[in-house]
Short mmCIF file of the N, C-alpha and C atoms (twelve columns), coordinates in Angstrom:
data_MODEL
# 
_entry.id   MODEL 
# 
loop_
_atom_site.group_PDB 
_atom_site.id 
_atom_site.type_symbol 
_atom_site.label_atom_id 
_atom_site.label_alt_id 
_atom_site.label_comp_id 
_atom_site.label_asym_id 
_atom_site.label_seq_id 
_atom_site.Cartn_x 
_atom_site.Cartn_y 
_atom_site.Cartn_z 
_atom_site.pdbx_PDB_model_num 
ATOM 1   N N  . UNK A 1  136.680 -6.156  96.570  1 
ATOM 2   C CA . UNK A 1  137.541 -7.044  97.328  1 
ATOM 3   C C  . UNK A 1  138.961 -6.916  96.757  1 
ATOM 4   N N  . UNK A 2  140.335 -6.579  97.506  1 
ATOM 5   C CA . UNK A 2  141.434 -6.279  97.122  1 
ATOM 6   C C  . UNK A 2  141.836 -7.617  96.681  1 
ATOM 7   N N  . UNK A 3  142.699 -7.348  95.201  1 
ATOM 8   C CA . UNK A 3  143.036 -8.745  94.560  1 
ATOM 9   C C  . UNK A 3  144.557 -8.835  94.895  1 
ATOM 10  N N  . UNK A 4  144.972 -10.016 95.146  1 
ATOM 11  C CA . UNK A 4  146.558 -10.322 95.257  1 
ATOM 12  C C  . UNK A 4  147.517 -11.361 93.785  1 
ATOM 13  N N  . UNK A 5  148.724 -10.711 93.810  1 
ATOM 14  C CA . UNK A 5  149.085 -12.029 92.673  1 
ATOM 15  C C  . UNK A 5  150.173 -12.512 93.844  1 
ATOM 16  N N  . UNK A 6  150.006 -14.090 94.023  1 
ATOM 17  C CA . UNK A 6  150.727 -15.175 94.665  1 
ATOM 18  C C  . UNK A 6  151.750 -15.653 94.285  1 
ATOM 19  N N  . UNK A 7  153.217 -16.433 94.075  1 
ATOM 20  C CA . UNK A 7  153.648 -16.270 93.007  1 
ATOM 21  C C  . UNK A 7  154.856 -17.421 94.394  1 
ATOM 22  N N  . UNK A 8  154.989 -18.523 93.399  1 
ATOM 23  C CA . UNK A 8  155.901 -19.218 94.674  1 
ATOM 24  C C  . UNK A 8  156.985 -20.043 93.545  1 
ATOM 25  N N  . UNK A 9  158.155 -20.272 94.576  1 
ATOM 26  C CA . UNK A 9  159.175 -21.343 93.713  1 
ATOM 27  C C  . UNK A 9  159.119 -22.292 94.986  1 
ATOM 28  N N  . UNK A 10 158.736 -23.520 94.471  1 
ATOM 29  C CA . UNK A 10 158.959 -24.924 95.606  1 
ATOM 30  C C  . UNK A 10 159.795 -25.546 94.981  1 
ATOM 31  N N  . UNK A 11 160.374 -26.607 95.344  1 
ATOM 32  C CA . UNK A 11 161.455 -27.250 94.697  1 
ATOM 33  C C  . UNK A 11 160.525 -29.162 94.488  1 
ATOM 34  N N  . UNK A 12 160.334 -28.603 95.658  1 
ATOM 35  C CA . UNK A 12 159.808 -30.362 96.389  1 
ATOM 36  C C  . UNK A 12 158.309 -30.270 95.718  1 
ATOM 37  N N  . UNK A 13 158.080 -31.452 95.053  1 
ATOM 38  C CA . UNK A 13 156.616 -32.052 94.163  1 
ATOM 39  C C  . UNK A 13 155.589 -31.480 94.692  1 
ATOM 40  N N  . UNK A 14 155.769 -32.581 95.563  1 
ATOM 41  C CA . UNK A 14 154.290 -33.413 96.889  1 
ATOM 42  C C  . UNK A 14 154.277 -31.652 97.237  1 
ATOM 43  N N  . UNK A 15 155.397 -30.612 98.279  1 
ATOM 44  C CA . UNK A 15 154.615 -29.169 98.851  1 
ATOM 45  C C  . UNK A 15 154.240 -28.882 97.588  1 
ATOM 46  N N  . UNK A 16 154.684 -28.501 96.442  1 
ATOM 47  C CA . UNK A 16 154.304 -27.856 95.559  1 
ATOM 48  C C  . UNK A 16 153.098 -27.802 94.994  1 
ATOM 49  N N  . UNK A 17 152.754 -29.121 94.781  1 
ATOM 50  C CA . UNK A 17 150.976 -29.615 94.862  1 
ATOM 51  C C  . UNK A 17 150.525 -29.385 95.744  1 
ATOM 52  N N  . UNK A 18 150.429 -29.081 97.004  1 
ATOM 53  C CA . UNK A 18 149.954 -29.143 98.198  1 
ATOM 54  C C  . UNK A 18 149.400 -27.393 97.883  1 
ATOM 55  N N  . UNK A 19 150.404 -26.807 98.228  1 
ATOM 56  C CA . UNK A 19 150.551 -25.162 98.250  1 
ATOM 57  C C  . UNK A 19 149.473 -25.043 96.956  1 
ATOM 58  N N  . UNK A 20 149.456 -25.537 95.727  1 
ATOM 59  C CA . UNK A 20 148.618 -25.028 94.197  1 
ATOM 60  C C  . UNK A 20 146.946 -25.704 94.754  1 
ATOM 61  N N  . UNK A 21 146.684 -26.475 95.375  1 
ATOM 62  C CA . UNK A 21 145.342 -27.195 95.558  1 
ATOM 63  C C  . UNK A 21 145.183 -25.764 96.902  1 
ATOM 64  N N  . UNK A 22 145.655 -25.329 97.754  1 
ATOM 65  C CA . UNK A 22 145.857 -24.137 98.518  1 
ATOM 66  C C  . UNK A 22 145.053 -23.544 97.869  1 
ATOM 67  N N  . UNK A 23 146.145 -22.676 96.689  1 
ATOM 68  C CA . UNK A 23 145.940 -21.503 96.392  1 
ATOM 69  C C  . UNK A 23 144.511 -21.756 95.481  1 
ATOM 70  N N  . UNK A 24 144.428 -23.016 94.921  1 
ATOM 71  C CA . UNK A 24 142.975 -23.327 94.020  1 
ATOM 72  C C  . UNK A 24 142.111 -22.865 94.553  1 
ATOM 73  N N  . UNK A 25 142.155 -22.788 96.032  1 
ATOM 74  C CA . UNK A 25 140.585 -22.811 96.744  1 
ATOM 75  C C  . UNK A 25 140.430 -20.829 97.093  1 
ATOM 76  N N  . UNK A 26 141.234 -20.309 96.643  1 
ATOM 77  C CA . UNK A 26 141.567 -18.723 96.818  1 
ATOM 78  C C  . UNK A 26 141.749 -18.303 95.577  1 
ATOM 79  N N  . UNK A 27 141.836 -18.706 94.615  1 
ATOM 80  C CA . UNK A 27 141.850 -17.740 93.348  1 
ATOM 81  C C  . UNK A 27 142.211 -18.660 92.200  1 
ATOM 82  N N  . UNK A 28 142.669 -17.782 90.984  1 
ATOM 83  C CA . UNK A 28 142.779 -18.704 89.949  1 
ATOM 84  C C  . UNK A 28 144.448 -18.829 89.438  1 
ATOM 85  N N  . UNK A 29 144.894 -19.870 88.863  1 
ATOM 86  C CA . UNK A 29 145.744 -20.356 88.054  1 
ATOM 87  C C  . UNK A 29 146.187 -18.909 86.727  1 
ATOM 88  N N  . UNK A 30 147.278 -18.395 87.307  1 
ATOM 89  C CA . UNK A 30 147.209 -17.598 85.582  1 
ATOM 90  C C  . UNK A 30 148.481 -18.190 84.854  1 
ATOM 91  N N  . UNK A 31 149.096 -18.600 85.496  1 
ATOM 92  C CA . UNK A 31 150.831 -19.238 85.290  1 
ATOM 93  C C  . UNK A 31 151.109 -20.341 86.157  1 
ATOM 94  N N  . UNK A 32 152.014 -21.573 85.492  1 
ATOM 95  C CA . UNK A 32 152.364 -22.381 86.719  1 
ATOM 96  C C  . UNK A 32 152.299 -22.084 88.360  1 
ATOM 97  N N  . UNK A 33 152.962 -21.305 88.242  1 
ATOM 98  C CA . UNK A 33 153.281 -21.036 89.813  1 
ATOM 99  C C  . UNK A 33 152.875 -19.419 90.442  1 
ATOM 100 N N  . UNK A 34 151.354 -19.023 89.311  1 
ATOM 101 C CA . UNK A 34 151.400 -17.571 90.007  1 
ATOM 102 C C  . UNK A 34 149.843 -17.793 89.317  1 
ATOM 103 N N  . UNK A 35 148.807 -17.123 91.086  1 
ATOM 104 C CA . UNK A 35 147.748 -17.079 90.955  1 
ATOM 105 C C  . UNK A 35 146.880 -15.765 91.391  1 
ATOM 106 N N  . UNK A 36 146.109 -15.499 90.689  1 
ATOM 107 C CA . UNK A 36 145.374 -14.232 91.468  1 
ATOM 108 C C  . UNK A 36 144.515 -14.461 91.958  1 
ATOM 109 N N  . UNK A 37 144.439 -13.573 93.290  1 
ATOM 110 C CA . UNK A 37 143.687 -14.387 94.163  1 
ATOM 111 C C  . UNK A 37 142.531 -12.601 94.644  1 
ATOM 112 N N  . UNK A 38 141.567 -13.123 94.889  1 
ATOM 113 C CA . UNK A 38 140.398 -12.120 95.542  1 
ATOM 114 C C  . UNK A 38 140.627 -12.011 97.333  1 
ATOM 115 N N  . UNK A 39 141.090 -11.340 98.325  1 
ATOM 116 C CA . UNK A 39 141.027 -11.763 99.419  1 
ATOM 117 C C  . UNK A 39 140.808 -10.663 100.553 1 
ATOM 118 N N  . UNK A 40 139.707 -11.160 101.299 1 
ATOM 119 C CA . UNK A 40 139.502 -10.071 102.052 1 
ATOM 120 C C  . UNK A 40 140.595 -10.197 103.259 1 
ATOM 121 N N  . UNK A 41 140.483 -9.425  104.214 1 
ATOM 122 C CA . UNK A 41 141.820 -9.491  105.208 1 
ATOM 123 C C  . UNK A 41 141.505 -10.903 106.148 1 
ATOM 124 N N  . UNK A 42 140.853 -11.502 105.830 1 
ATOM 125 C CA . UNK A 42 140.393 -12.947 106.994 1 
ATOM 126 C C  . UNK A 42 140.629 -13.852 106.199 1 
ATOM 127 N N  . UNK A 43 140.403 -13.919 104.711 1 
ATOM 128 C CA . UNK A 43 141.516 -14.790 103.703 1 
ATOM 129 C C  . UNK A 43 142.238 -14.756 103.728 1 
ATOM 130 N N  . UNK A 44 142.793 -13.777 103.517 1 
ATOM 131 C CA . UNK A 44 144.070 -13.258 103.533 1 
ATOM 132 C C  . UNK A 44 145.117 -14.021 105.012 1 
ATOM 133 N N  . UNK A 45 144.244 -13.790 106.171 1 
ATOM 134 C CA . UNK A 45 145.552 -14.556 107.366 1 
ATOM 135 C C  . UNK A 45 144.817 -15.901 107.134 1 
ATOM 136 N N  . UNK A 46 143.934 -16.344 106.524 1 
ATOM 137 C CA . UNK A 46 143.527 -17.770 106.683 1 
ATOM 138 C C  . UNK A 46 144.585 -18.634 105.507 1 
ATOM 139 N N  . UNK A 47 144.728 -17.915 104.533 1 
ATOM 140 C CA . UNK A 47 145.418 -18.380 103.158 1 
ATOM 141 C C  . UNK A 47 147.367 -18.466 103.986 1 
ATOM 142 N N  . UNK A 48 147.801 -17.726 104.610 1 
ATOM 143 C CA . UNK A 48 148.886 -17.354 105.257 1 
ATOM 144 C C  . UNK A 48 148.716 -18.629 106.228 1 
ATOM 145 N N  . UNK A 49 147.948 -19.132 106.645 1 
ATOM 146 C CA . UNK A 49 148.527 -20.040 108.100 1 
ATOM 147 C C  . UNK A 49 148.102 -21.405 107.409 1 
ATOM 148 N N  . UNK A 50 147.189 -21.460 106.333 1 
ATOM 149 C CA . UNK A 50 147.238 -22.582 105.159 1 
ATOM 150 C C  . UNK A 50 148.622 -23.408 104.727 1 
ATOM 151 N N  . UNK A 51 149.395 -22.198 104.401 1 
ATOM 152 C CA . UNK A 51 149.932 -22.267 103.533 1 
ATOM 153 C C  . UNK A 51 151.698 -22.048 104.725 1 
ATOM 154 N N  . UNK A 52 151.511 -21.493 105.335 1 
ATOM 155 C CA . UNK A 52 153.078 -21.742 106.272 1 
ATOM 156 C C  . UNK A 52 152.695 -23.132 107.162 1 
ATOM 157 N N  . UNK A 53 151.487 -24.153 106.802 1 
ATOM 158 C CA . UNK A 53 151.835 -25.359 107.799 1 
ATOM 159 C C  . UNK A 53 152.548 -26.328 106.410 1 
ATOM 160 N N  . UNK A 54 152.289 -25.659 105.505 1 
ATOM 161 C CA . UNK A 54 152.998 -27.159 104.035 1 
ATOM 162 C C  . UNK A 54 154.691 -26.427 103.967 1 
ATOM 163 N N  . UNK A 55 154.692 -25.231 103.728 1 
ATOM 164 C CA . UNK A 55 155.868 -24.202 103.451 1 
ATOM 165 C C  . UNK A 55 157.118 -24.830 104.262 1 
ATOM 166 N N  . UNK A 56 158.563 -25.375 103.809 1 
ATOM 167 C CA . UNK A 56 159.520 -25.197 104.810 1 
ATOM 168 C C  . UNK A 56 160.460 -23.995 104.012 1 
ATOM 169 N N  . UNK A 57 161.902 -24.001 105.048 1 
ATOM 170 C CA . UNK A 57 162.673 -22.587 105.017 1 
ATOM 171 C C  . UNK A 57 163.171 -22.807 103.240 1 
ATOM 172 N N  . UNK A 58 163.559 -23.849 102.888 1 
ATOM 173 C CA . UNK A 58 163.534 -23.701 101.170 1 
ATOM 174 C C  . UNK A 58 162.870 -22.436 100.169 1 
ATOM 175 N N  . UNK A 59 161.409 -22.839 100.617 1 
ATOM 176 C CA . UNK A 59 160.852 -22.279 99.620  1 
ATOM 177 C C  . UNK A 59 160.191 -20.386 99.589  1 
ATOM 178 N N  . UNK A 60 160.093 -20.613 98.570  1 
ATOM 179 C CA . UNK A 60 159.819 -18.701 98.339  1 
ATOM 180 C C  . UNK A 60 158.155 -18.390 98.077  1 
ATOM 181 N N  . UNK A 61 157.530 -17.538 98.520  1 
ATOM 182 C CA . UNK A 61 156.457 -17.458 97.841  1 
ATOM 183 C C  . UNK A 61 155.916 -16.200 98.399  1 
ATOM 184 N N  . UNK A 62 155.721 -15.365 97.143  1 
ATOM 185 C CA . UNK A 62 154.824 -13.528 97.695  1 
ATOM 186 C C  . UNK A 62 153.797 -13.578 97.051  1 
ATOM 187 N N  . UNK A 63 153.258 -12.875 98.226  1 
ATOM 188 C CA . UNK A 63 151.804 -12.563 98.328  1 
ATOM 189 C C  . UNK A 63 151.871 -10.835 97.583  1 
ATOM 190 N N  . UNK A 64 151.473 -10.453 96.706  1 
ATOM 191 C CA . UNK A 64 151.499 -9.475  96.601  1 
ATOM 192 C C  . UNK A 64 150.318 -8.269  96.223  1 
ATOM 193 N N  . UNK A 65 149.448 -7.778  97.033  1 
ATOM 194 C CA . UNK A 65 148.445 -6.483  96.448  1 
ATOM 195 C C  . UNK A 65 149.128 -5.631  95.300  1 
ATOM 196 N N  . UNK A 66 147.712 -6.469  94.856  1 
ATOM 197 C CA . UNK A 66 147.485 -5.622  93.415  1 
ATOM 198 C C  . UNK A 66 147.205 -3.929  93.623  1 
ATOM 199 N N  . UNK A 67 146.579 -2.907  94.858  1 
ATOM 200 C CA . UNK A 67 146.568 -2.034  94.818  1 
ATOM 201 C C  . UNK A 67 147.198 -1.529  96.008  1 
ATOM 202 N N  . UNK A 68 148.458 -0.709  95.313  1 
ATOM 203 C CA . UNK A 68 149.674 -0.400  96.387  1 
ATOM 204 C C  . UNK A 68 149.250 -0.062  97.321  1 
ATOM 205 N N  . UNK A 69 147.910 0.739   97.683  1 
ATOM 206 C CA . UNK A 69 148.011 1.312   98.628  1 
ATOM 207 C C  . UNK A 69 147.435 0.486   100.188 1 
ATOM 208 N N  . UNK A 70 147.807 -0.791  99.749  1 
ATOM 209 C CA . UNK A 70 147.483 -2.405  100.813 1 
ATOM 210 C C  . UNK A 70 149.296 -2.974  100.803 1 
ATOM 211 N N  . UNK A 71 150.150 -2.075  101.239 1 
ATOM 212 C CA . UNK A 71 150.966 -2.381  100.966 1 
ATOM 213 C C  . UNK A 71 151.642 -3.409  102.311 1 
ATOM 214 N N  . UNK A 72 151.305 -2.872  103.519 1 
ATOM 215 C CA . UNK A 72 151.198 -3.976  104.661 1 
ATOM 216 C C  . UNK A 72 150.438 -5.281  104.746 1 
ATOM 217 N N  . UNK A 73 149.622 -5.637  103.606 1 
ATOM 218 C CA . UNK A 73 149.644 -7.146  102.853 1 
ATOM 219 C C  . UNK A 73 150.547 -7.617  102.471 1 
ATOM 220 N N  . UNK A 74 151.607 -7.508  101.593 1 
ATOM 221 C CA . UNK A 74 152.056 -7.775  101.346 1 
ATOM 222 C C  . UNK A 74 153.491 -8.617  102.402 1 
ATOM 223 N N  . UNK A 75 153.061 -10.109 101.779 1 
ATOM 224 C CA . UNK A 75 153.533 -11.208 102.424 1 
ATOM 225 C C  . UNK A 75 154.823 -11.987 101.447 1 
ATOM 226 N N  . UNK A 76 155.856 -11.732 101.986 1 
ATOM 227 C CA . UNK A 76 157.251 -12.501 101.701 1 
ATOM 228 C C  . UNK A 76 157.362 -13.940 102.312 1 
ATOM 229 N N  . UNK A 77 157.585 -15.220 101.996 1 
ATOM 230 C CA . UNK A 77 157.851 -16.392 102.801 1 
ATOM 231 C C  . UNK A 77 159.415 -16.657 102.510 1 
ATOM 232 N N  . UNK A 78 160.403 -16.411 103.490 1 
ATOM 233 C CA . UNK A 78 161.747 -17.035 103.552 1 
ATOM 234 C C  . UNK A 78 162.727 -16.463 102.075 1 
ATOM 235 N N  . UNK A 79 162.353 -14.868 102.030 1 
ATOM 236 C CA . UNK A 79 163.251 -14.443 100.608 1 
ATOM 237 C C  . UNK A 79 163.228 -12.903 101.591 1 
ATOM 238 N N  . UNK A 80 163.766 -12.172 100.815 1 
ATOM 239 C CA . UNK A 80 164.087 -10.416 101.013 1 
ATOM 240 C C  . UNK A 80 162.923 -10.062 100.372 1 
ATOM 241 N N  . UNK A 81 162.142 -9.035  101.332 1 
ATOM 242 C CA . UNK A 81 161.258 -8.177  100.667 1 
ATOM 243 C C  . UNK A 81 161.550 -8.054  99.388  1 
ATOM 244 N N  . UNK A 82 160.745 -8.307  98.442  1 
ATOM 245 C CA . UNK A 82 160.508 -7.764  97.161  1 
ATOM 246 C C  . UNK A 82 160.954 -6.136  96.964  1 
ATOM 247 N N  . UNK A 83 161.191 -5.280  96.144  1 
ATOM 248 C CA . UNK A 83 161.101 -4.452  95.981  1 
ATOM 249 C C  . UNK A 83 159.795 -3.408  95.325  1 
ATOM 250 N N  . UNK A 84 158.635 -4.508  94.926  1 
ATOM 251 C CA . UNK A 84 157.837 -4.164  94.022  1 
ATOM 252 C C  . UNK A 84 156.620 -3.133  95.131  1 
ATOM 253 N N  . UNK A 85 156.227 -2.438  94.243  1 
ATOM 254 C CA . UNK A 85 155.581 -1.177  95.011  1 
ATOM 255 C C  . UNK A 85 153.996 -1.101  94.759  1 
ATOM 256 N N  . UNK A 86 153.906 -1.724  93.881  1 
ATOM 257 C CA . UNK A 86 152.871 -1.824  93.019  1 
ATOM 258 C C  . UNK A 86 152.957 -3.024  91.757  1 
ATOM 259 N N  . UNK A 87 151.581 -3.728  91.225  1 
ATOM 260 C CA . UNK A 87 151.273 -4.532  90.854  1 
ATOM 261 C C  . UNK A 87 150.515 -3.508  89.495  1 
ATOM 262 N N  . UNK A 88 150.749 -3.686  88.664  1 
ATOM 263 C CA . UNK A 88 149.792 -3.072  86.917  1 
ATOM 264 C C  . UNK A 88 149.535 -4.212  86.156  1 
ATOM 265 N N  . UNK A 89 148.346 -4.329  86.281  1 
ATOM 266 C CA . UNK A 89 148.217 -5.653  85.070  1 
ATOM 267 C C  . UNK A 89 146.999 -4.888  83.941  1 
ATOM 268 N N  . UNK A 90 147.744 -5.832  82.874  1 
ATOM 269 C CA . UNK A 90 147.082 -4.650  81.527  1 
ATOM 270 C C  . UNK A 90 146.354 -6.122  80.870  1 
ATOM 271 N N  . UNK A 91 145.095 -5.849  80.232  1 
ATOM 272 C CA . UNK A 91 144.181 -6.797  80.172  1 
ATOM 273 C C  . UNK A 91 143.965 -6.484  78.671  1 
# 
């Protein structure tokens, strides 16, 4: 199952909790505000329409595949494409 790291800046409390009890139910906590998440492509748009009904134009948050070559996953909310091409996490 392709893994994603999530990774958001909210400003506002109440979305900010809202969006983390979200992402709880899709993956885990590795940092305040950045979670890895397991998601098949039906999580994946289910976690996306979750999460743009709490989201306003303020806030930032990428979705990003861990294996580049899912690179049309990769989900920007209200910022400039990332530049990142790929995800390496060393364990």
């Amino acid at each position: 199952m392709p893994q994603f790291v999530v990774a958001y800046d909210i400003s506002d409390d109440r979305r900010r909790e809202r969006v983390a009890r979200v992402l709880n139910k899709y993956g885990q906590r590795i940092q305040k505000s950045v979670f890895i998440a397991q998601l098949e492509r039906s999580d994946h748009q289910a976690l996306r329409r979750e999460m743009g009904s709490i989201l306003r134009r303020c806030d930032t948050v990428e979705i990003i595949p861990i294996d580049s070559r899912l690179g049309d996953l990769h989900v920007s909310w209200n910022a400039e494409p990332s530049r990142v091409q790929s995800v390496v996490m060393i364990t």
